[in-house]
CSV table of C-alpha atoms and ligand atoms in Angstrom, one decimal:
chain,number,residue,atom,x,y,z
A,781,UNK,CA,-8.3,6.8,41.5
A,782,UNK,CA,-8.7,9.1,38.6
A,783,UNK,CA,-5.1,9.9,38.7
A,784,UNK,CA,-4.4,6.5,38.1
A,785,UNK,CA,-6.7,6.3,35.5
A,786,UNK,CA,-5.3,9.1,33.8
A,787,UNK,CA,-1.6,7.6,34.2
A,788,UNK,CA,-3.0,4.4,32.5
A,789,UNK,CA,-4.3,6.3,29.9
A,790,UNK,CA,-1.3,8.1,29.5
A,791,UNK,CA,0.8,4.7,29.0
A,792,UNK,CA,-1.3,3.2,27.0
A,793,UNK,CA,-1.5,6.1,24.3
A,794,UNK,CA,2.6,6.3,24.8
A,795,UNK,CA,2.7,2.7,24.0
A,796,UNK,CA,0.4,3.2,20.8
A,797,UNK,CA,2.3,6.5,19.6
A,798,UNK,CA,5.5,3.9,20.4
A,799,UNK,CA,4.0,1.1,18.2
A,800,UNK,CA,2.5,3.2,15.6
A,801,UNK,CA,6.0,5.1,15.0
A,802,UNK,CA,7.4,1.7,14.7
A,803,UNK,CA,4.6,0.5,11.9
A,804,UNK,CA,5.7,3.9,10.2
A,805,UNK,CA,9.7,3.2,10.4
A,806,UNK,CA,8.8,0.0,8.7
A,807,UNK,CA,6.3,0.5,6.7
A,808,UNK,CA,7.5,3.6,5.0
A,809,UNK,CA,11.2,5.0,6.1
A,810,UNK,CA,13.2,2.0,6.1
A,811,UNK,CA,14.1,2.3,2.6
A,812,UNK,CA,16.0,-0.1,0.1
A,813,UNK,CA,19.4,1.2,-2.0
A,814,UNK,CA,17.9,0.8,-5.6
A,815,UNK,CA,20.2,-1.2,-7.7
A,816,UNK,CA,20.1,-0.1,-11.3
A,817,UNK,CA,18.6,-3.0,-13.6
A,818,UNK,CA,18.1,-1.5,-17.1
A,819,UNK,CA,17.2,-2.8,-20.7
A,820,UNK,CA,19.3,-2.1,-23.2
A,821,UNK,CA,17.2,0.2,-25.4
A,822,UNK,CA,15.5,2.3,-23.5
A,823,UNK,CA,14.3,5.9,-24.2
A,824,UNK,CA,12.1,8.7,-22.5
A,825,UNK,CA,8.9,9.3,-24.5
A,826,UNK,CA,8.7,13.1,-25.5
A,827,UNK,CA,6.0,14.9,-24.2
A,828,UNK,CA,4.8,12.7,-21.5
A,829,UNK,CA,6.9,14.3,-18.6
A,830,UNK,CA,3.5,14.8,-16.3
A,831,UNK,CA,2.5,11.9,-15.2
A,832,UNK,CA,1.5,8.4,-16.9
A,833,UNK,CA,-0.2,6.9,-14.2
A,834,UNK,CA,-1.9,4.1,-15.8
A,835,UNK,CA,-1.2,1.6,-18.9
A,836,UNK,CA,-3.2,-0.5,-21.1
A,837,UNK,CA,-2.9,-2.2,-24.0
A,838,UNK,CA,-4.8,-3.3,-26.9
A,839,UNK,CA,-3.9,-6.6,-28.2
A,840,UNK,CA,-3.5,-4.2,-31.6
A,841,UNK,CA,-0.6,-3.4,-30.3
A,842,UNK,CA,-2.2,0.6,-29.4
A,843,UNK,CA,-1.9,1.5,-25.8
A,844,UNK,CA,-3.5,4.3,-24.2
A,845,UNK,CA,-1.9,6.3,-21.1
A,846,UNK,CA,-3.7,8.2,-18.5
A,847,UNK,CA,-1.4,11.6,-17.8
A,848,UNK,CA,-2.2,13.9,-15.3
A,849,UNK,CA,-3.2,12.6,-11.8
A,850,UNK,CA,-3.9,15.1,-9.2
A,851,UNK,CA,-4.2,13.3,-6.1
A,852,UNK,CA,-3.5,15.0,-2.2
A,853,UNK,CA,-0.4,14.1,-0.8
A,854,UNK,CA,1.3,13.3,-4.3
A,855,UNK,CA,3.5,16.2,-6.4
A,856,UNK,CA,2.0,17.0,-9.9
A,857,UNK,CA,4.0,19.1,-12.3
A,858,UNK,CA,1.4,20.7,-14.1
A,859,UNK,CA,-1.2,21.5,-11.5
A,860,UNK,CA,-3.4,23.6,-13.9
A,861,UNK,CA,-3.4,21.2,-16.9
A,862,UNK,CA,-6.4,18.9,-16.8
A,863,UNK,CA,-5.6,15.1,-17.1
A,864,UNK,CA,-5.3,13.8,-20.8
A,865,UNK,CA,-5.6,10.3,-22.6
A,866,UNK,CA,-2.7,9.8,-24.6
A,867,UNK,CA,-2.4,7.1,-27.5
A,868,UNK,CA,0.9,5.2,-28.5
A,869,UNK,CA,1.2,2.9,-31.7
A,870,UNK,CA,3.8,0.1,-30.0
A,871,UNK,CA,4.2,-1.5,-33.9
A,872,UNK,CA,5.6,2.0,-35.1
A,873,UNK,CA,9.7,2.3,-35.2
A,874,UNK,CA,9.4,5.6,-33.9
A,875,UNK,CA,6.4,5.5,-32.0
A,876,UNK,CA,4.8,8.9,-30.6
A,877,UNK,CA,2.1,9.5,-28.0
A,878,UNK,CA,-0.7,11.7,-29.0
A,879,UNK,CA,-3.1,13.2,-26.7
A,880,UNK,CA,-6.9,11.9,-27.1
A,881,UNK,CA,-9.7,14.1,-28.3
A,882,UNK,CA,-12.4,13.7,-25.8
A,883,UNK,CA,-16.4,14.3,-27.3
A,884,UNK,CA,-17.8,17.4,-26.0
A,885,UNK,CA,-20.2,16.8,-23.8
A,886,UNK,CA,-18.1,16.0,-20.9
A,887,UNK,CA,-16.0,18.2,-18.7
A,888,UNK,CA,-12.7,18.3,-19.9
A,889,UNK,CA,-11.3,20.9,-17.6
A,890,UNK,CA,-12.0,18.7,-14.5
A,891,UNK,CA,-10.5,15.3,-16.0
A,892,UNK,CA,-8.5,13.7,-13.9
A,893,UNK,CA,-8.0,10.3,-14.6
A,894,UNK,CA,-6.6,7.4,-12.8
A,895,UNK,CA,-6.8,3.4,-13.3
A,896,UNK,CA,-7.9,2.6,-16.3
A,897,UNK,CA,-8.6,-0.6,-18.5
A,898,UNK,CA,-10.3,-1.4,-21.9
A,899,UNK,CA,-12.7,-3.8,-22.9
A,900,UNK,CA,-13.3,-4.8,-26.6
A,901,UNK,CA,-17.0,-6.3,-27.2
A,902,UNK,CA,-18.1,-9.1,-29.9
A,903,UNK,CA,-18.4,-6.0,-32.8
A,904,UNK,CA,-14.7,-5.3,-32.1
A,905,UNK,CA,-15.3,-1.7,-30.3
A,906,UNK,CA,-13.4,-0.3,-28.2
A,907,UNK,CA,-14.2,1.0,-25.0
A,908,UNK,CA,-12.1,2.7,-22.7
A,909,UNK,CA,-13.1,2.8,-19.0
A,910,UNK,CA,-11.4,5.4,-17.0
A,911,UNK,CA,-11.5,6.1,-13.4
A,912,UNK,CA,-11.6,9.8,-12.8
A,913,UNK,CA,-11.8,12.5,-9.5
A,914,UNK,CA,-13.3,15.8,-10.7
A,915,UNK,CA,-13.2,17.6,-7.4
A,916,UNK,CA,-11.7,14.8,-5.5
A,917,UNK,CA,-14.6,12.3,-6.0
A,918,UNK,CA,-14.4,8.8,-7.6
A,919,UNK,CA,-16.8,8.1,-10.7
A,920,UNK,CA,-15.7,6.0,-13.8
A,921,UNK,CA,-16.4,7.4,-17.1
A,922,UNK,CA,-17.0,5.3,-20.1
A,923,UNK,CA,-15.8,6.1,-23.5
A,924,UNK,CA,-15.8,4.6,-26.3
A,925,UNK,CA,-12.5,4.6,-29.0
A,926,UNK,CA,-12.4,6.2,-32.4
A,927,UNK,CA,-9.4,5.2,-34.0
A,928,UNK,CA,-9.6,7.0,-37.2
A,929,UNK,CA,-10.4,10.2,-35.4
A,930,UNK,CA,-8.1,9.5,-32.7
A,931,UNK,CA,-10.6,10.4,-30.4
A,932,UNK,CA,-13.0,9.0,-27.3
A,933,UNK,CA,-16.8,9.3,-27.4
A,934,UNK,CA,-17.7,10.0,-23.7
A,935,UNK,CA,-21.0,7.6,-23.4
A,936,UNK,CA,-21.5,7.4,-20.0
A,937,UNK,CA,-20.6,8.3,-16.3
A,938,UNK,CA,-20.4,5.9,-13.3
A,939,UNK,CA,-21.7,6.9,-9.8
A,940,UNK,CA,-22.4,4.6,-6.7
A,941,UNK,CA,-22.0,4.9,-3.0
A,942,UNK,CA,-19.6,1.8,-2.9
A,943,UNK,CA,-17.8,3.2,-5.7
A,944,UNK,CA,-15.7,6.0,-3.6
A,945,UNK,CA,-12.2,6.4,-3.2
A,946,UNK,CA,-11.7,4.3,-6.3
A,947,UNK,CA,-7.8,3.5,-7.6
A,948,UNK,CA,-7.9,1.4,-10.5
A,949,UNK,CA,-10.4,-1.1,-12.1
A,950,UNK,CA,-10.7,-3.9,-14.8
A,951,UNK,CA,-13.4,-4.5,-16.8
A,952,UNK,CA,-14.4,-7.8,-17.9
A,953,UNK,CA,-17.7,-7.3,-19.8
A,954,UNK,CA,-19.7,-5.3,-20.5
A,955,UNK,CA,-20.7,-2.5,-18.2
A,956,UNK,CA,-19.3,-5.2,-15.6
A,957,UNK,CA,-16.1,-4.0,-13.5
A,958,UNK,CA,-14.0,-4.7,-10.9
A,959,UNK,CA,-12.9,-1.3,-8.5
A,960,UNK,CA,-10.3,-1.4,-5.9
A,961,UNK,CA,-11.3,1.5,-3.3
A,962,UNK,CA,-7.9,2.3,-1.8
A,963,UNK,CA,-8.4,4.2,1.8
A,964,UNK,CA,-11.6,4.7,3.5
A,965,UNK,CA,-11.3,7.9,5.4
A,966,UNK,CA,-12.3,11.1,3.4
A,967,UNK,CA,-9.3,13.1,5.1
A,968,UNK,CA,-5.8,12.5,3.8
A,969,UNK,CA,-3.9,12.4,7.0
A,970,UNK,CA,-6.7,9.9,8.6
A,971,UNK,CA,-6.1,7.6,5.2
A,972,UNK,CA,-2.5,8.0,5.6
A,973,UNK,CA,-2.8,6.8,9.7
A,974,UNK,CA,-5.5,4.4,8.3
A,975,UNK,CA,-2.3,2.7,5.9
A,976,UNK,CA,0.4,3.2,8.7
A,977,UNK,CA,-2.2,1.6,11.4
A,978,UNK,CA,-2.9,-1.6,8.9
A,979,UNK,CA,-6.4,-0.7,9.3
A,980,UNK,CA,-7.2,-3.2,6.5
A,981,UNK,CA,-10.8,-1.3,5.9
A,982,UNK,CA,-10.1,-1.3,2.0
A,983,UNK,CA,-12.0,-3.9,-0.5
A,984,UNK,CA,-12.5,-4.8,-4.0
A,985,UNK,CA,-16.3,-4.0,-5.5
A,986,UNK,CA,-18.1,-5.7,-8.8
A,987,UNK,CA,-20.2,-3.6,-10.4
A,988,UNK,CA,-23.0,-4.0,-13.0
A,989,UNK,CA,-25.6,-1.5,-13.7
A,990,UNK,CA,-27.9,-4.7,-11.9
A,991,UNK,CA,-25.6,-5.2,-9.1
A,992,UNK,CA,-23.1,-3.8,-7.2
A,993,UNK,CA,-21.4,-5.5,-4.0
A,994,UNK,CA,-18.3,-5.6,-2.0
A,995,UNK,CA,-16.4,-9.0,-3.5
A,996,UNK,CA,-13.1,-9.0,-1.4
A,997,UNK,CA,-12.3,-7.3,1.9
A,998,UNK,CA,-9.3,-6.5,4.5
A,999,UNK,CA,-7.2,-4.7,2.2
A,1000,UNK,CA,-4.7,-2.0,3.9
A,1001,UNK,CA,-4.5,-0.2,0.8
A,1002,UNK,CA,-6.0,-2.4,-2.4
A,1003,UNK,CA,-5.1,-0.2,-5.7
A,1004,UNK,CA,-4.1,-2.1,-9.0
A,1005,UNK,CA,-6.2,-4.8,-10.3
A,1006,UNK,CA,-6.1,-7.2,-13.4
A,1007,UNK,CA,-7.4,-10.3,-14.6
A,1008,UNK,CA,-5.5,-13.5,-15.5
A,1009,UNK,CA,-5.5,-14.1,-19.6
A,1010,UNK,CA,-8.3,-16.4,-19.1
A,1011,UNK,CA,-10.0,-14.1,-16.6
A,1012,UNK,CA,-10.4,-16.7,-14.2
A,1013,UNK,CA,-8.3,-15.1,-11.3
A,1014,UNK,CA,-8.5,-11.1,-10.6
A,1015,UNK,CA,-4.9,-10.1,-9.4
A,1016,UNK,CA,-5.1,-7.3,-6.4
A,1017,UNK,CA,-2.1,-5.1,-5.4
A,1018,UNK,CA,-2.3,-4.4,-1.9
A,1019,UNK,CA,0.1,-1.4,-2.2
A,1020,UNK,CA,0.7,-0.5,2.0
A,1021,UNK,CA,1.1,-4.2,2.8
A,1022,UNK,CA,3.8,-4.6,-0.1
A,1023,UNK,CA,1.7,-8.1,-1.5
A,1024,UNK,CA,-0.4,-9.0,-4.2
A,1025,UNK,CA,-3.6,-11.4,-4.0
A,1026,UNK,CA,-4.1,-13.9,-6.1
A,1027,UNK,CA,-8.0,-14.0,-6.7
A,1028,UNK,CA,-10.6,-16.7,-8.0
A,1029,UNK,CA,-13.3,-15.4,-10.0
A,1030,UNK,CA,-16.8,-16.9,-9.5
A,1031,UNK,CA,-20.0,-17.7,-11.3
A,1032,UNK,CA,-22.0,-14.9,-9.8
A,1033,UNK,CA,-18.4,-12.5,-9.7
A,1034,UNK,CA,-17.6,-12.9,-5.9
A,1035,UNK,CA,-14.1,-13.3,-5.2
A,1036,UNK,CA,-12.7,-16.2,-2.7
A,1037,UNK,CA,-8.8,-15.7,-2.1
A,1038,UNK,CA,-6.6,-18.1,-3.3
A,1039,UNK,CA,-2.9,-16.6,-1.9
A,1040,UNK,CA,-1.0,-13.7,-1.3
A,1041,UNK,CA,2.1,-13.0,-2.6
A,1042,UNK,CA,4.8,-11.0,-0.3
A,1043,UNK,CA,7.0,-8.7,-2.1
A,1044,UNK,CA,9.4,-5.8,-0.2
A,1045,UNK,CA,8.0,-3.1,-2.3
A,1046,UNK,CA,4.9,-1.3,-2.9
A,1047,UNK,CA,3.1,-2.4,-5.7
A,1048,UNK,CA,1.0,0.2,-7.4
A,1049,UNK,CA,-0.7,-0.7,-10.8
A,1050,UNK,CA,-0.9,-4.1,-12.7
A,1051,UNK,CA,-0.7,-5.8,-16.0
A,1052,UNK,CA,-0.3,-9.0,-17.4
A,1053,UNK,CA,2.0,-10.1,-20.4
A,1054,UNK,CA,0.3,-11.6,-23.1
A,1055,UNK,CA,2.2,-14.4,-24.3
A,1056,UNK,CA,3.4,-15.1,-20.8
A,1057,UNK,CA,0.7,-14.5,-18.2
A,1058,UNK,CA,3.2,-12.7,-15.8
A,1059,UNK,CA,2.2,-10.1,-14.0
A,1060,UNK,CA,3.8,-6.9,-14.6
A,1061,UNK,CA,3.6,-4.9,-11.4
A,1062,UNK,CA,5.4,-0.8,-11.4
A,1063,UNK,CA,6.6,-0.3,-7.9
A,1064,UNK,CA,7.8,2.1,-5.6
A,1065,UNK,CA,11.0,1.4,-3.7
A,1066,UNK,CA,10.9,4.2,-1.0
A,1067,UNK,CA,7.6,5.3,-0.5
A,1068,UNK,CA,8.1,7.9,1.8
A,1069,UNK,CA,10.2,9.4,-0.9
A,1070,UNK,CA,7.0,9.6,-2.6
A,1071,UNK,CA,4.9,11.4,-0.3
A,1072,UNK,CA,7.2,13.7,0.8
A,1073,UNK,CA,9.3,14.4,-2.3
A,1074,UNK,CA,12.2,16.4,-2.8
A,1075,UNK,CA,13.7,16.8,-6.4
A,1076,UNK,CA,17.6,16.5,-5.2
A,1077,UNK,CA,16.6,12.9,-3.0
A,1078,UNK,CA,13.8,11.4,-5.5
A,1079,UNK,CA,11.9,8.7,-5.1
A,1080,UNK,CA,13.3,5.1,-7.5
A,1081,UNK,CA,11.5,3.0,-10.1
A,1082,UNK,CA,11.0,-0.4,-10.0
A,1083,UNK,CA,9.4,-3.0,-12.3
A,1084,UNK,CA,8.6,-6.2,-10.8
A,1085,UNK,CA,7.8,-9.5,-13.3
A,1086,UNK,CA,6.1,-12.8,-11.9
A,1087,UNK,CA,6.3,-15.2,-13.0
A,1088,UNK,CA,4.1,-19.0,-12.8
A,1089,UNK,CA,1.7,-16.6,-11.1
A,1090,UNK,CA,-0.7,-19.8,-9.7
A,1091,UNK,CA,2.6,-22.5,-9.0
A,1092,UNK,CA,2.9,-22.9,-5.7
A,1093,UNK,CA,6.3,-21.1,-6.3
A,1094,UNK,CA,6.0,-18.3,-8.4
A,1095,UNK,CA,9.3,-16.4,-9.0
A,1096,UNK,CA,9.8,-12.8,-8.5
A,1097,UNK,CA,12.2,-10.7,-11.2
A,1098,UNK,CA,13.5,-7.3,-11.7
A,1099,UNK,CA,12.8,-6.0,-15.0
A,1100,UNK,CA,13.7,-2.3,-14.6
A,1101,UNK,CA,14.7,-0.2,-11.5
A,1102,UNK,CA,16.8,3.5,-10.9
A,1103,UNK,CA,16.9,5.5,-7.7
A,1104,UNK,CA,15.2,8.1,-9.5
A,1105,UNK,CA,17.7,9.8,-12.0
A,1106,UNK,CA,15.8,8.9,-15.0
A,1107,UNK,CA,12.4,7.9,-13.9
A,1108,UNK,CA,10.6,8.6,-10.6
A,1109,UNK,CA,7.5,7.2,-9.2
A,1110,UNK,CA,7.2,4.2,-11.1
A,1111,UNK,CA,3.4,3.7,-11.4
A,1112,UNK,CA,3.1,0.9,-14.2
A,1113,UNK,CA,4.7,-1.0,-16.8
A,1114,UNK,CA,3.2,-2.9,-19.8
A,1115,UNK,CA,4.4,-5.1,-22.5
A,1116,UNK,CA,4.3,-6.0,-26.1
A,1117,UNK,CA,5.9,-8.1,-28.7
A,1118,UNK,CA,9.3,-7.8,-26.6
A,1119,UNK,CA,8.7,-4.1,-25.4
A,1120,UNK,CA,7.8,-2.9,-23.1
A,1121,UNK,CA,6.5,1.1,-21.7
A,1122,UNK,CA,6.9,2.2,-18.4
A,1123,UNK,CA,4.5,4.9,-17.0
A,1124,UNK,CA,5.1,6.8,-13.6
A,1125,UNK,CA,2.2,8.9,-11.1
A,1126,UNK,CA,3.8,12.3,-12.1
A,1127,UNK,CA,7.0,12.4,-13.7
A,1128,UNK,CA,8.0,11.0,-16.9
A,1129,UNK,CA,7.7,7.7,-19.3
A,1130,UNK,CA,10.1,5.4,-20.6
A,1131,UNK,CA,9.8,2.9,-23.8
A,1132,UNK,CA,12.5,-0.2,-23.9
A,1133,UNK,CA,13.1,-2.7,-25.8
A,1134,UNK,CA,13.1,-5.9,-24.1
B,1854,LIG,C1,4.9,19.5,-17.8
B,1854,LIG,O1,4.8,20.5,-16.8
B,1854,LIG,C2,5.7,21.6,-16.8
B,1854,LIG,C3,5.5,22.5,-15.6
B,1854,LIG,O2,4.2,23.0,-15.6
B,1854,LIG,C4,5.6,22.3,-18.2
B,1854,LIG,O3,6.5,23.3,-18.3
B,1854,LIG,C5,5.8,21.3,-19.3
B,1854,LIG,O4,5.5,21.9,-20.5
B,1854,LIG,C6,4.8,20.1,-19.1
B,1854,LIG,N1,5.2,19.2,-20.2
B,1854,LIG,C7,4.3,18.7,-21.0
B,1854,LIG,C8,4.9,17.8,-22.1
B,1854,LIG,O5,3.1,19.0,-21.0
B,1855,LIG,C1,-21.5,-14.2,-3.0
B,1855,LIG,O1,-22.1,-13.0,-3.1
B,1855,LIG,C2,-23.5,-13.0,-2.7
B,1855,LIG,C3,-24.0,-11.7,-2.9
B,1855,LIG,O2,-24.1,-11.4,-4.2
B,1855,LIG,C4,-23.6,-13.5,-1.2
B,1855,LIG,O3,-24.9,-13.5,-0.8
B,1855,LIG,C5,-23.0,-14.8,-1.1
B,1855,LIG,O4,-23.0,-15.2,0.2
B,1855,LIG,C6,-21.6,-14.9,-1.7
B,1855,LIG,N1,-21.1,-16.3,-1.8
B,1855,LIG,C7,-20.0,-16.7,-1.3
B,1855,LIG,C8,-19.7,-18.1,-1.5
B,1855,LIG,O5,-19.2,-16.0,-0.7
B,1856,LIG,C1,21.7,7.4,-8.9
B,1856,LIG,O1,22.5,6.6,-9.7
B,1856,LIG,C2,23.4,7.3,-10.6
B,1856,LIG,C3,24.1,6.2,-11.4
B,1856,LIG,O2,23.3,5.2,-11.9
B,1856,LIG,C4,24.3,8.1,-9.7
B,1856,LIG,O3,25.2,8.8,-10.6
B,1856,LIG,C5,23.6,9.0,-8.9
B,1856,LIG,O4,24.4,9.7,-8.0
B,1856,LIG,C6,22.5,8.3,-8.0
B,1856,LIG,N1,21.7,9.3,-7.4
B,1856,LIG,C7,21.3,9.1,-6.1
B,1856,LIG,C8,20.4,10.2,-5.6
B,1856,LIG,O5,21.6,8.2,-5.4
């Protein structure tokens, strides 16, 4: 009998390895040929070549950059350079990004900054709100902007138990975020099994410095996140499951779903176009390309628009997309006034003109 039991056991775990290597061919291997779509004016941004993770900008036309990610399992160029905030002036011909000062009384050296998103209250400040992993943990820093200094006043650090693993976030008010935790196990092989497995343990949190709770759950992987123009619909990029959920906003912030858009790529970080209310989504292609990266077979770029997001038929468009010999890793992409920039997780940026 407890031979049998063994053999049983034995089948069972070969048909899990079985299934499981078949979730991973799909999932991650099976990669798409990466048909070139390019603008016609398009141009790397000198010295962002390390990363640009994350985009936002202001409706001033200023857009900051984070630069710098360190994050397991994903290369970084410049291992020993803290993470920076860069600033780019989109209505300048020649426009240049500048790294941020950043006030003293925070710890520069371990910046390492993720999602971010800006919030601009009644006075017209500025606030910039920046997810960050000094030593591998998730807080979100709050600074505010100084534009004739060029330079961001660290006011405040965020720290909560839901608040771990965070991606990316988007504020709308203030103090009051939305954070997308995007794996759940501490270990980065167990998160990686727990995206392959479609564990779905993932979820969106609102926070307040009065409430925090978990709003949306059963994400595989949830990682960028945006509001609607209105803000009455919080978009969420569920990045392993290759879809994007299409959120109503309530009265007392929960989160119902409305749909769930498929796409065959793997959405990272989100934006939305001001004058049109697409979403602008920066993708990865191959993802396995990603994770296990080799300079001479990179990983592509891809730049997804969406068009009559809430229709029951929105439509899906390629704005931008190479197989990696210009621009790897696409992260993020962001527009204004007919251009638009184009940020990736480690390598470099690009600026086009739509
Ligand atoms: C990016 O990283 C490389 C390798 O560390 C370094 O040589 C280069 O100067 C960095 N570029 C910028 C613009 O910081
Ligand atoms: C909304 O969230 C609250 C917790 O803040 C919860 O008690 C309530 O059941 C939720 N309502 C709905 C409609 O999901
Ligand atoms: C990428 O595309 C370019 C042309 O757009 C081509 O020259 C190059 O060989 C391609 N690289 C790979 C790795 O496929």
């Amino acid at each position: 009998m407890a031979k049998l039991g063994a053999l049983i056991l034995l089948g069972a775990s070969l048909a899990f390895l079985g299934q499981t290597f078949v979730a991973i061919r799909e999932r991650f291997i099976t990669s798409r040929e990466v048909e070139p779509v390019e603008p016609q004016n398009c141009h790397l941004i000198e010295k962002l070549e390390n990363g640009s993770e994350d985009i936002d900008i202001l409706p001033t036309g200023l857009a900051f950059i984070s630069s710098g990610l360190k994050y397991p399992g994903l290369p970084n160029f410049a291992p020993d350079e803290p993470g920076k905030i860069f600033l780019m002036n989109l209505n300048e011909q020649s426009s240049k990004a500048q790294a941020l000062k950043i006030s003293d009384r925070f710890d520069k050296e371990l910046f390492n900054p993720h999602g971010i998103s800006t919030f601009i209250d009644k006075d017209g400040t500025v606030y910039l709100y920046v997810v960050n992993h000094p030593h591998m943990e998730s807080t979100v820093e709050i600074f505010k902007f100084e534009e004739h200094q060029r330079s961001l006043i660290h006011l405040k650090t965020v720290k909560h138990e839901l608040l771990k693993s965070v991606n990316d976030i988007v504020v709308v008010g203030p103090e009051q975020f939305y954070a997308t935790r995007d794996h759940y196990l501490d270990n980065f092989f167990l998160s990686l099994l727990e995206m392959i497995l479609d564990l779905r343990w993932t979820y969106v949190v609102f926070y307040s410095p009065r409430e925090v709770k978990v709003v949306a759950k059963g994400f595989n992987s949830a990682n960028g996140i945006t509001a609607s123009l209105d803000q009455k619909y919080i978009y969420v990029a569920d990045i392993a499951a290759k879809n994007i959920h299409i959120m109503e906003k309530h009265e007392n912030w929960n989160l119902t779903q409305l749909k769930v858009i498929q796409l065959d790529t793997f959405m990272d970080n989100l934006n939305v176009d001001p004058s049109t209310g697409d979403i602008l989504g920066g993708c990865h292609p191959n993802a396995m390309k990603l994770l296990n990266y080799n300079p001479k077979d990179p990983p592509g770029s891809e730049v997804l628009r969406i068009q009559n997001v809430l229709s029951d038929k929105p439509t899906v468009s390629t704005i931008y997309a190479n197989n990696g010999s210009v621009l790897q890793g696409t992260s993020v992409a962001a527009v204004y006034h007919g251009k638009i920039l184009i940020g990736t997780v480690f390598h470099k940026a690009l600026y086009c003109v739509l």
